[in-house]
C-alpha positions as semicolon CSV with decimal commas, in nm:
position;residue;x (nm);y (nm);z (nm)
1;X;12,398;16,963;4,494
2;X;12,411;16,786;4,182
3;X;12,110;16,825;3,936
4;X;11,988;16,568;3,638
5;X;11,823;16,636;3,308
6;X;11,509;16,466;3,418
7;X;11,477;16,750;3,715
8;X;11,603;16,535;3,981
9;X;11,782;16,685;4,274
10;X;12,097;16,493;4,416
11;X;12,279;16,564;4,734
12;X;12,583;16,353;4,907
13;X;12,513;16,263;5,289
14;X;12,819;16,088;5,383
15;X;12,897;15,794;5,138
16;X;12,490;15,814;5,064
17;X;12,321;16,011;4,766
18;X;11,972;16,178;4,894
19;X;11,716;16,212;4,554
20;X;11,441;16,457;4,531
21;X;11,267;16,598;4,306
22;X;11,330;17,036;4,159
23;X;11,127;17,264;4,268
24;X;11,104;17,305;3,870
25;X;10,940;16,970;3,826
26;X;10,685;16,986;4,118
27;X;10,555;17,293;3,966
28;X;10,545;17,157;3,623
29;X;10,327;16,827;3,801
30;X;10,085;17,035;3,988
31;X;9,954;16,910;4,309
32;X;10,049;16,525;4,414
33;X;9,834;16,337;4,516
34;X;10,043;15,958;4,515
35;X;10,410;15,843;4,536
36;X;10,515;15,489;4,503
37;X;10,832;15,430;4,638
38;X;11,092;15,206;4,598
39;X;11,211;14,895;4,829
40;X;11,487;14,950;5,076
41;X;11,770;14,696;4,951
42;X;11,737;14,683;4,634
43;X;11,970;14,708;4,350
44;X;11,891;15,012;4,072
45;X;12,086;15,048;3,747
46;X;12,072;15,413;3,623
47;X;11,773;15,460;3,405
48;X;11,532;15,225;3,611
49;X;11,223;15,351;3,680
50;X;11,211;15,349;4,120
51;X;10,967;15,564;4,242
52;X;10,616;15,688;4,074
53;X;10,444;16,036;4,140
54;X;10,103;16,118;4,052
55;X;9,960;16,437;3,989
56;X;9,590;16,646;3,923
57;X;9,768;16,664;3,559
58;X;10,012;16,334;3,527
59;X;10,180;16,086;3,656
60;X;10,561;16,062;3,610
61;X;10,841;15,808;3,687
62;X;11,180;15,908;3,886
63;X;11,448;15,758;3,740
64;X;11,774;15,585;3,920
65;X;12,053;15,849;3,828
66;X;12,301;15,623;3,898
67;X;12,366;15,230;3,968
68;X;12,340;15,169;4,348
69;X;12,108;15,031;4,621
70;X;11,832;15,229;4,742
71;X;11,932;15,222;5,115
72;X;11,674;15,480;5,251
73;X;11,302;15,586;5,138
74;X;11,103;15,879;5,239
75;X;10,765;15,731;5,442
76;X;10,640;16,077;5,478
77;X;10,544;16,114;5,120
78;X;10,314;15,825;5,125
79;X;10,129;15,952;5,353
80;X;10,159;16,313;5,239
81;X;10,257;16,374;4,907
82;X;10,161;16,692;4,911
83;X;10,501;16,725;5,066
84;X;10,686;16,733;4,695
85;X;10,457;17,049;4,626
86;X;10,549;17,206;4,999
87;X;10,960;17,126;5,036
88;X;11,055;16,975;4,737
89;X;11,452;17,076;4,770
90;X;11,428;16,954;5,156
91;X;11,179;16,739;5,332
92;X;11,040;16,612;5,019
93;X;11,344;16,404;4,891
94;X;11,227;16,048;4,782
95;X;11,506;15,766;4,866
96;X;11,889;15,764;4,903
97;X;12,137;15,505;4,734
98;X;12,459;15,382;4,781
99;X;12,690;15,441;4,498
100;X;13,008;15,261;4,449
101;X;13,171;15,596;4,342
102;X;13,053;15,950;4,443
103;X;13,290;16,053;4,154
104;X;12,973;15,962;3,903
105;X;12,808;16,289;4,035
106;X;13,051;16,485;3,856
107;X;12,875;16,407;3,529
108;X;12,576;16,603;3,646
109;X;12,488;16,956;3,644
110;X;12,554;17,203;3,912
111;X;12,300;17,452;4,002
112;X;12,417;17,695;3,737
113;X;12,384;17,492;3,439
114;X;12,030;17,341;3,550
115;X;11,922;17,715;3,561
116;X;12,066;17,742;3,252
117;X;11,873;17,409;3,110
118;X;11,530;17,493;3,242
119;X;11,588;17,838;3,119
């Protein structure tokens, strides 16, 4: 598992990368109440803003970590969000992309170093 500086979780499925969101950040949000998600088939450059979560205390954008096309989103958290707060390293993850090269990951951090960042 790969791990952003905007406390996004990514894991490779195949040739597909699952995104989620650290158990970190759900903490930080509080409890969900909303997520917007993306559109199946549609093309994400990294940095786009694909999916929305709102909180009791925020709301807060999940970012496309990498270019791809969002192949996959999670249903279940539309109807329960509460979900991110509950599993949000497993059933919570949000959509999963195809990425012309898995290699990208490698730019990310691994668990170690994302302990390290959120300290």
């Amino acid at each position: 598992m790969k791990y952003t500086k905007e406390h996004e979780w990514l894991r490779v499925e195949g040739d597909l990368v699952v995104v989620g969101i650290t158990e970190h950040a759900a903490t930080q949000l509080g409890d969900v109440v909303f997520v917007e998600l993306p559109e199946t088939e549609t093309m994400v450059a990294e940095g786009d803003e694909v999916c929305v979560i709102e909180s009791v205390k925020a709301a807060s954008d999940i970012l496309a970590p990498l270019d791809g096309e969002i192949v996959e989103v999670n249903t279940k958290l539309v109807d329960k969000p509460a979900l991110v707060n509950e599993d949000p390293m497993g059933d919570a993850w949000f959509f999963k992309m195809k990425i012309d090269d898995l290699a990208a990951l490698d730019d990310y951090m691994d668990e170690d170093e994302y302990a390290d960042f959120i300290g």
